[in-house]
Amino acid sequence: MRKLPSAIVAAALALAVSGCGILYKQPIYQGNLIDKAAADQLQAGMSKEQVVNLLGTPSIADPFHHDRWDYSASERDGRLGHTEVKNLTLWFENDVLSRWDGEYFPEQDDALAKRMSRFGNLPKEKKKPGGG
């Protein structure tokens, strides 16, 4: 009986294990990507249109509470890893922003936005005049 070369055995083992998520665990993001610079610009008195221009449309639109917008995002490590959920909630009175509370993933969102902009999923950053 002939012995299989070790390279073939190693390749077969890597192929068998790769589907299990043991070798690499890709973080999984879902929900709104909120740019920290945009969230820092939130001000009481802004119109809904101004908020949409800054943050995008909310991920949760409650038909019974038109004065509340929820931006929700989750991050999970691998397929079976721990899932962390963060919510940023905005309240409006007379269609103007009155207050907001919650948190989001500012560092992860910024890094993910930079990676995804290479694929055309997000608008590329505009160059500043004067060579910046």
mmCIF file with all atom_site columns, C-alpha atoms in Angstrom:
data_model
loop_
_atom_site.group_PDB
_atom_site.id
_atom_site.type_symbol
_atom_site.label_atom_id
_atom_site.label_alt_id
_atom_site.label_comp_id
_atom_site.label_asym_id
_atom_site.label_entity_id
_atom_site.label_seq_id
_atom_site.pdbx_PDB_ins_code
_atom_site.Cartn_x
_atom_site.Cartn_y
_atom_site.Cartn_z
_atom_site.occupancy
_atom_site.B_iso_or_equiv
_atom_site.pdbx_formal_charge
_atom_site.auth_seq_id
_atom_site.auth_comp_id
_atom_site.auth_asym_id
_atom_site.auth_atom_id
_atom_site.pdbx_PDB_model_num
ATOM 1   C CA . MET A 1 1   ? 0.000   0.000  0.000  1.00 0.00 ? 1   MET A CA 1
ATOM 2   C CA . ARG A 1 2   ? 1.351   3.439  -0.943 1.00 0.00 ? 2   ARG A CA 1
ATOM 3   C CA . LYS A 1 3   ? 1.581   6.326  1.523  1.00 0.00 ? 3   LYS A CA 1
ATOM 4   C CA . LEU A 1 4   ? -0.110  9.588  0.583  1.00 0.00 ? 4   LEU A CA 1
ATOM 5   C CA . PRO A 1 5   ? 2.211   12.582 0.408  1.00 0.00 ? 5   PRO A CA 1
ATOM 6   C CA . SER A 1 6   ? 1.972   14.767 3.496  1.00 0.00 ? 6   SER A CA 1
ATOM 7   C CA . ALA A 1 7   ? 0.966   17.819 1.408  1.00 0.00 ? 7   ALA A CA 1
ATOM 8   C CA . ILE A 1 8   ? -2.176  16.040 0.196  1.00 0.00 ? 8   ILE A CA 1
ATOM 9   C CA . VAL A 1 9   ? -3.053  14.942 3.724  1.00 0.00 ? 9   VAL A CA 1
ATOM 10  C CA . ALA A 1 10  ? -2.522  18.493 5.030  1.00 0.00 ? 10  ALA A CA 1
ATOM 11  C CA . ALA A 1 11  ? -4.661  19.978 2.241  1.00 0.00 ? 11  ALA A CA 1
ATOM 12  C CA . ALA A 1 12  ? -7.468  17.484 2.872  1.00 0.00 ? 12  ALA A CA 1
ATOM 13  C CA . LEU A 1 13  ? -7.376  18.195 6.599  1.00 0.00 ? 13  LEU A CA 1
ATOM 14  C CA . ALA A 1 14  ? -7.440  21.972 6.047  1.00 0.00 ? 14  ALA A CA 1
ATOM 15  C CA . LEU A 1 15  ? -10.374 21.625 3.661  1.00 0.00 ? 15  LEU A CA 1
ATOM 16  C CA . ALA A 1 16  ? -12.319 19.461 6.114  1.00 0.00 ? 16  ALA A CA 1
ATOM 17  C CA . VAL A 1 17  ? -11.717 21.811 9.043  1.00 0.00 ? 17  VAL A CA 1
ATOM 18  C CA . SER A 1 18  ? -12.258 25.092 7.154  1.00 0.00 ? 18  SER A CA 1
ATOM 19  C CA . GLY A 1 19  ? -16.031 24.621 7.085  1.00 0.00 ? 19  GLY A CA 1
ATOM 20  C CA . CYS A 1 20  ? -16.155 24.305 10.861 1.00 0.00 ? 20  CYS A CA 1
ATOM 21  C CA . GLY A 1 21  ? -14.986 27.858 11.528 1.00 0.00 ? 21  GLY A CA 1
ATOM 22  C CA . ILE A 1 22  ? -12.074 26.588 13.604 1.00 0.00 ? 22  ILE A CA 1
ATOM 23  C CA . LEU A 1 23  ? -9.337  28.152 11.514 1.00 0.00 ? 23  LEU A CA 1
ATOM 24  C CA . TYR A 1 24  ? -10.764 31.661 11.099 1.00 0.00 ? 24  TYR A CA 1
ATOM 25  C CA . LYS A 1 25  ? -13.681 33.396 12.745 1.00 0.00 ? 25  LYS A CA 1
ATOM 26  C CA . GLN A 1 26  ? -14.937 36.305 10.714 1.00 0.00 ? 26  GLN A CA 1
ATOM 27  C CA . PRO A 1 27  ? -16.772 38.940 12.764 1.00 0.00 ? 27  PRO A CA 1
ATOM 28  C CA . ILE A 1 28  ? -20.344 39.432 11.539 1.00 0.00 ? 28  ILE A CA 1
ATOM 29  C CA . TYR A 1 29  ? -21.862 42.931 11.585 1.00 0.00 ? 29  TYR A CA 1
ATOM 30  C CA . GLN A 1 30  ? -25.526 43.697 10.998 1.00 0.00 ? 30  GLN A CA 1
ATOM 31  C CA . GLY A 1 31  ? -27.508 46.900 11.245 1.00 0.00 ? 31  GLY A CA 1
ATOM 32  C CA . ASN A 1 32  ? -26.618 50.558 10.803 1.00 0.00 ? 32  ASN A CA 1
ATOM 33  C CA . LEU A 1 33  ? -23.057 51.753 10.319 1.00 0.00 ? 33  LEU A CA 1
ATOM 34  C CA . ILE A 1 34  ? -22.886 55.027 12.212 1.00 0.00 ? 34  ILE A CA 1
ATOM 35  C CA . ASP A 1 35  ? -19.949 57.303 11.584 1.00 0.00 ? 35  ASP A CA 1
ATOM 36  C CA . LYS A 1 36  ? -18.643 58.771 14.855 1.00 0.00 ? 36  LYS A CA 1
ATOM 37  C CA . ALA A 1 37  ? -18.098 62.159 13.218 1.00 0.00 ? 37  ALA A CA 1
ATOM 38  C CA . ALA A 1 38  ? -21.748 62.170 12.092 1.00 0.00 ? 38  ALA A CA 1
ATOM 39  C CA . ALA A 1 39  ? -23.065 61.113 15.520 1.00 0.00 ? 39  ALA A CA 1
ATOM 40  C CA . ASP A 1 40  ? -20.992 63.868 17.139 1.00 0.00 ? 40  ASP A CA 1
ATOM 41  C CA . GLN A 1 41  ? -22.852 66.404 14.954 1.00 0.00 ? 41  GLN A CA 1
ATOM 42  C CA . LEU A 1 42  ? -26.277 65.539 16.372 1.00 0.00 ? 42  LEU A CA 1
ATOM 43  C CA . GLN A 1 43  ? -27.942 68.593 17.897 1.00 0.00 ? 43  GLN A CA 1
ATOM 44  C CA . ALA A 1 44  ? -31.292 69.184 19.517 1.00 0.00 ? 44  ALA A CA 1
ATOM 45  C CA . GLY A 1 45  ? -33.579 71.015 17.108 1.00 0.00 ? 45  GLY A CA 1
ATOM 46  C CA . MET A 1 46  ? -32.436 69.208 13.954 1.00 0.00 ? 46  MET A CA 1
ATOM 47  C CA . SER A 1 47  ? -35.137 68.203 11.496 1.00 0.00 ? 47  SER A CA 1
ATOM 48  C CA . LYS A 1 48  ? -35.767 64.557 10.591 1.00 0.00 ? 48  LYS A CA 1
ATOM 49  C CA . GLU A 1 49  ? -34.315 65.240 7.151  1.00 0.00 ? 49  GLU A CA 1
ATOM 50  C CA . GLN A 1 50  ? -31.084 66.571 8.683  1.00 0.00 ? 50  GLN A CA 1
ATOM 51  C CA . VAL A 1 51  ? -30.811 63.469 10.889 1.00 0.00 ? 51  VAL A CA 1
ATOM 52  C CA . VAL A 1 52  ? -31.340 61.169 7.894  1.00 0.00 ? 52  VAL A CA 1
ATOM 53  C CA . ASN A 1 53  ? -28.603 63.038 6.014  1.00 0.00 ? 53  ASN A CA 1
ATOM 54  C CA . LEU A 1 54  ? -26.231 62.472 8.951  1.00 0.00 ? 54  LEU A CA 1
ATOM 55  C CA . LEU A 1 55  ? -27.056 58.935 10.076 1.00 0.00 ? 55  LEU A CA 1
ATOM 56  C CA . GLY A 1 56  ? -29.138 57.412 7.299  1.00 0.00 ? 56  GLY A CA 1
ATOM 57  C CA . THR A 1 57  ? -32.552 55.886 7.763  1.00 0.00 ? 57  THR A CA 1
ATOM 58  C CA . PRO A 1 58  ? -33.218 54.093 11.046 1.00 0.00 ? 58  PRO A CA 1
ATOM 59  C CA . SER A 1 59  ? -33.053 50.318 11.055 1.00 0.00 ? 59  SER A CA 1
ATOM 60  C CA . ILE A 1 60  ? -36.259 50.027 13.071 1.00 0.00 ? 60  ILE A CA 1
ATOM 61  C CA . ALA A 1 61  ? -39.310 52.009 11.974 1.00 0.00 ? 61  ALA A CA 1
ATOM 62  C CA . ASP A 1 62  ? -42.055 51.627 14.558 1.00 0.00 ? 62  ASP A CA 1
ATOM 63  C CA . PRO A 1 63  ? -45.423 52.453 12.966 1.00 0.00 ? 63  PRO A CA 1
ATOM 64  C CA . PHE A 1 64  ? -46.895 53.254 16.406 1.00 0.00 ? 64  PHE A CA 1
ATOM 65  C CA . HIS A 1 65  ? -44.134 55.637 17.555 1.00 0.00 ? 65  HIS A CA 1
ATOM 66  C CA . HIS A 1 66  ? -43.316 58.092 14.764 1.00 0.00 ? 66  HIS A CA 1
ATOM 67  C CA . ASP A 1 67  ? -41.452 60.274 17.243 1.00 0.00 ? 67  ASP A CA 1
ATOM 68  C CA . ARG A 1 68  ? -38.843 57.591 18.042 1.00 0.00 ? 68  ARG A CA 1
ATOM 69  C CA . TRP A 1 69  ? -36.133 56.284 15.745 1.00 0.00 ? 69  TRP A CA 1
ATOM 70  C CA . ASP A 1 70  ? -33.945 53.312 16.622 1.00 0.00 ? 70  ASP A CA 1
ATOM 71  C CA . TYR A 1 71  ? -30.581 52.615 15.029 1.00 0.00 ? 71  TYR A CA 1
ATOM 72  C CA . SER A 1 72  ? -29.634 49.089 15.987 1.00 0.00 ? 72  SER A CA 1
ATOM 73  C CA . ALA A 1 73  ? -26.444 47.154 15.226 1.00 0.00 ? 73  ALA A CA 1
ATOM 74  C CA . SER A 1 74  ? -25.011 43.823 16.254 1.00 0.00 ? 74  SER A CA 1
ATOM 75  C CA . GLU A 1 75  ? -21.573 42.271 16.168 1.00 0.00 ? 75  GLU A CA 1
ATOM 76  C CA . ARG A 1 76  ? -20.938 38.550 16.466 1.00 0.00 ? 76  ARG A CA 1
ATOM 77  C CA . ASP A 1 77  ? -17.609 36.738 16.558 1.00 0.00 ? 77  ASP A CA 1
ATOM 78  C CA . GLY A 1 78  ? -17.835 33.766 14.231 1.00 0.00 ? 78  GLY A CA 1
ATOM 79  C CA . ARG A 1 79  ? -20.932 31.720 13.584 1.00 0.00 ? 79  ARG A CA 1
ATOM 80  C CA . LEU A 1 80  ? -21.436 30.544 17.146 1.00 0.00 ? 80  LEU A CA 1
ATOM 81  C CA . GLY A 1 81  ? -19.731 33.358 19.070 1.00 0.00 ? 81  GLY A CA 1
ATOM 82  C CA . HIS A 1 82  ? -21.146 35.912 21.481 1.00 0.00 ? 82  HIS A CA 1
ATOM 83  C CA . THR A 1 83  ? -23.459 38.522 19.928 1.00 0.00 ? 83  THR A CA 1
ATOM 84  C CA . GLU A 1 84  ? -23.260 42.097 21.172 1.00 0.00 ? 84  GLU A CA 1
ATOM 85  C CA . VAL A 1 85  ? -26.167 44.415 20.334 1.00 0.00 ? 85  VAL A CA 1
ATOM 86  C CA . LYS A 1 86  ? -26.087 48.186 20.648 1.00 0.00 ? 86  LYS A CA 1
ATOM 87  C CA . ASN A 1 87  ? -28.930 50.628 20.110 1.00 0.00 ? 87  ASN A CA 1
ATOM 88  C CA . LEU A 1 88  ? -28.930 54.362 19.492 1.00 0.00 ? 88  LEU A CA 1
ATOM 89  C CA . THR A 1 89  ? -32.404 55.833 20.047 1.00 0.00 ? 89  THR A CA 1
ATOM 90  C CA . LEU A 1 90  ? -33.488 59.306 18.926 1.00 0.00 ? 90  LEU A CA 1
ATOM 91  C CA . TRP A 1 91  ? -36.663 61.068 20.085 1.00 0.00 ? 91  TRP A CA 1
ATOM 92  C CA . PHE A 1 92  ? -38.425 63.819 18.170 1.00 0.00 ? 92  PHE A CA 1
ATOM 93  C CA . GLU A 1 93  ? -40.960 66.398 19.308 1.00 0.00 ? 93  GLU A CA 1
ATOM 94  C CA . ASN A 1 94  ? -42.902 68.236 16.589 1.00 0.00 ? 94  ASN A CA 1
ATOM 95  C CA . ASP A 1 95  ? -40.624 66.614 13.989 1.00 0.00 ? 95  ASP A CA 1
ATOM 96  C CA . VAL A 1 96  ? -37.409 68.055 15.475 1.00 0.00 ? 96  VAL A CA 1
ATOM 97  C CA . LEU A 1 97  ? -34.778 66.121 17.396 1.00 0.00 ? 97  LEU A CA 1
ATOM 98  C CA . SER A 1 98  ? -35.237 66.597 21.133 1.00 0.00 ? 98  SER A CA 1
ATOM 99  C CA . ARG A 1 99  ? -32.851 64.005 22.646 1.00 0.00 ? 99  ARG A CA 1
ATOM 100 C CA . TRP A 1 100 ? -30.935 60.809 21.981 1.00 0.00 ? 100 TRP A CA 1
ATOM 101 C CA . ASP A 1 101 ? -29.507 58.020 24.061 1.00 0.00 ? 101 ASP A CA 1
ATOM 102 C CA . GLY A 1 102 ? -27.635 54.773 23.596 1.00 0.00 ? 102 GLY A CA 1
ATOM 103 C CA . GLU A 1 103 ? -24.463 53.613 21.985 1.00 0.00 ? 103 GLU A CA 1
ATOM 104 C CA . TYR A 1 104 ? -23.079 52.161 18.800 1.00 0.00 ? 104 TYR A CA 1
ATOM 105 C CA . PHE A 1 105 ? -19.794 50.654 17.580 1.00 0.00 ? 105 PHE A CA 1
ATOM 106 C CA . PRO A 1 106 ? -17.810 53.793 16.618 1.00 0.00 ? 106 PRO A CA 1
ATOM 107 C CA . GLU A 1 107 ? -14.387 52.159 16.225 1.00 0.00 ? 107 GLU A CA 1
ATOM 108 C CA . GLN A 1 108 ? -15.676 49.038 14.498 1.00 0.00 ? 108 GLN A CA 1
ATOM 109 C CA . ASP A 1 109 ? -18.052 51.013 12.295 1.00 0.00 ? 109 ASP A CA 1
ATOM 110 C CA . ASP A 1 110 ? -15.239 53.314 11.142 1.00 0.00 ? 110 ASP A CA 1
ATOM 111 C CA . ALA A 1 111 ? -12.878 50.426 10.373 1.00 0.00 ? 111 ALA A CA 1
ATOM 112 C CA . LEU A 1 112 ? -15.627 48.426 8.640  1.00 0.00 ? 112 LEU A CA 1
ATOM 113 C CA . ALA A 1 113 ? -16.703 51.446 6.574  1.00 0.00 ? 113 ALA A CA 1
ATOM 114 C CA . LYS A 1 114 ? -13.117 51.899 5.351  1.00 0.00 ? 114 LYS A CA 1
ATOM 115 C CA . ARG A 1 115 ? -12.846 48.220 4.375  1.00 0.00 ? 115 ARG A CA 1
ATOM 116 C CA . MET A 1 116 ? -16.267 48.149 2.658  1.00 0.00 ? 116 MET A CA 1
ATOM 117 C CA . SER A 1 117 ? -15.667 51.362 0.679  1.00 0.00 ? 117 SER A CA 1
ATOM 118 C CA . ARG A 1 118 ? -13.163 49.378 -1.421 1.00 0.00 ? 118 ARG A CA 1
ATOM 119 C CA . PHE A 1 119 ? -16.062 47.284 -2.708 1.00 0.00 ? 119 PHE A CA 1
ATOM 120 C CA . GLY A 1 120 ? -18.341 50.195 -3.563 1.00 0.00 ? 120 GLY A CA 1
ATOM 121 C CA . ASN A 1 121 ? -20.901 49.513 -0.808 1.00 0.00 ? 121 ASN A CA 1
ATOM 122 C CA . LEU A 1 122 ? -20.372 52.929 0.785  1.00 0.00 ? 122 LEU A CA 1
ATOM 123 C CA . PRO A 1 123 ? -19.530 56.291 -0.780 1.00 0.00 ? 123 PRO A CA 1
ATOM 124 C CA . LYS A 1 124 ? -15.825 57.002 -0.969 1.00 0.00 ? 124 LYS A CA 1
ATOM 125 C CA . GLU A 1 125 ? -14.498 59.881 1.125  1.00 0.00 ? 125 GLU A CA 1
ATOM 126 C CA . LYS A 1 126 ? -14.250 63.150 -0.747 1.00 0.00 ? 126 LYS A CA 1
ATOM 127 C CA . LYS A 1 127 ? -10.784 64.635 -1.110 1.00 0.00 ? 127 LYS A CA 1
ATOM 128 C CA . LYS A 1 128 ? -10.346 67.996 0.522  1.00 0.00 ? 128 LYS A CA 1
ATOM 129 C CA . PRO A 1 129 ? -9.380  70.955 -1.676 1.00 0.00 ? 129 PRO A CA 1
ATOM 130 C CA . GLY A 1 130 ? -5.702  71.818 -1.560 1.00 0.00 ? 130 GLY A CA 1
ATOM 131 C CA . GLY A 1 131 ? -4.269  68.316 -1.876 1.00 0.00 ? 131 GLY A CA 1
ATOM 132 C CA . GLY A 1 132 ? -5.699  66.804 1.323  1.00 0.00 ? 132 GLY A CA 1
#
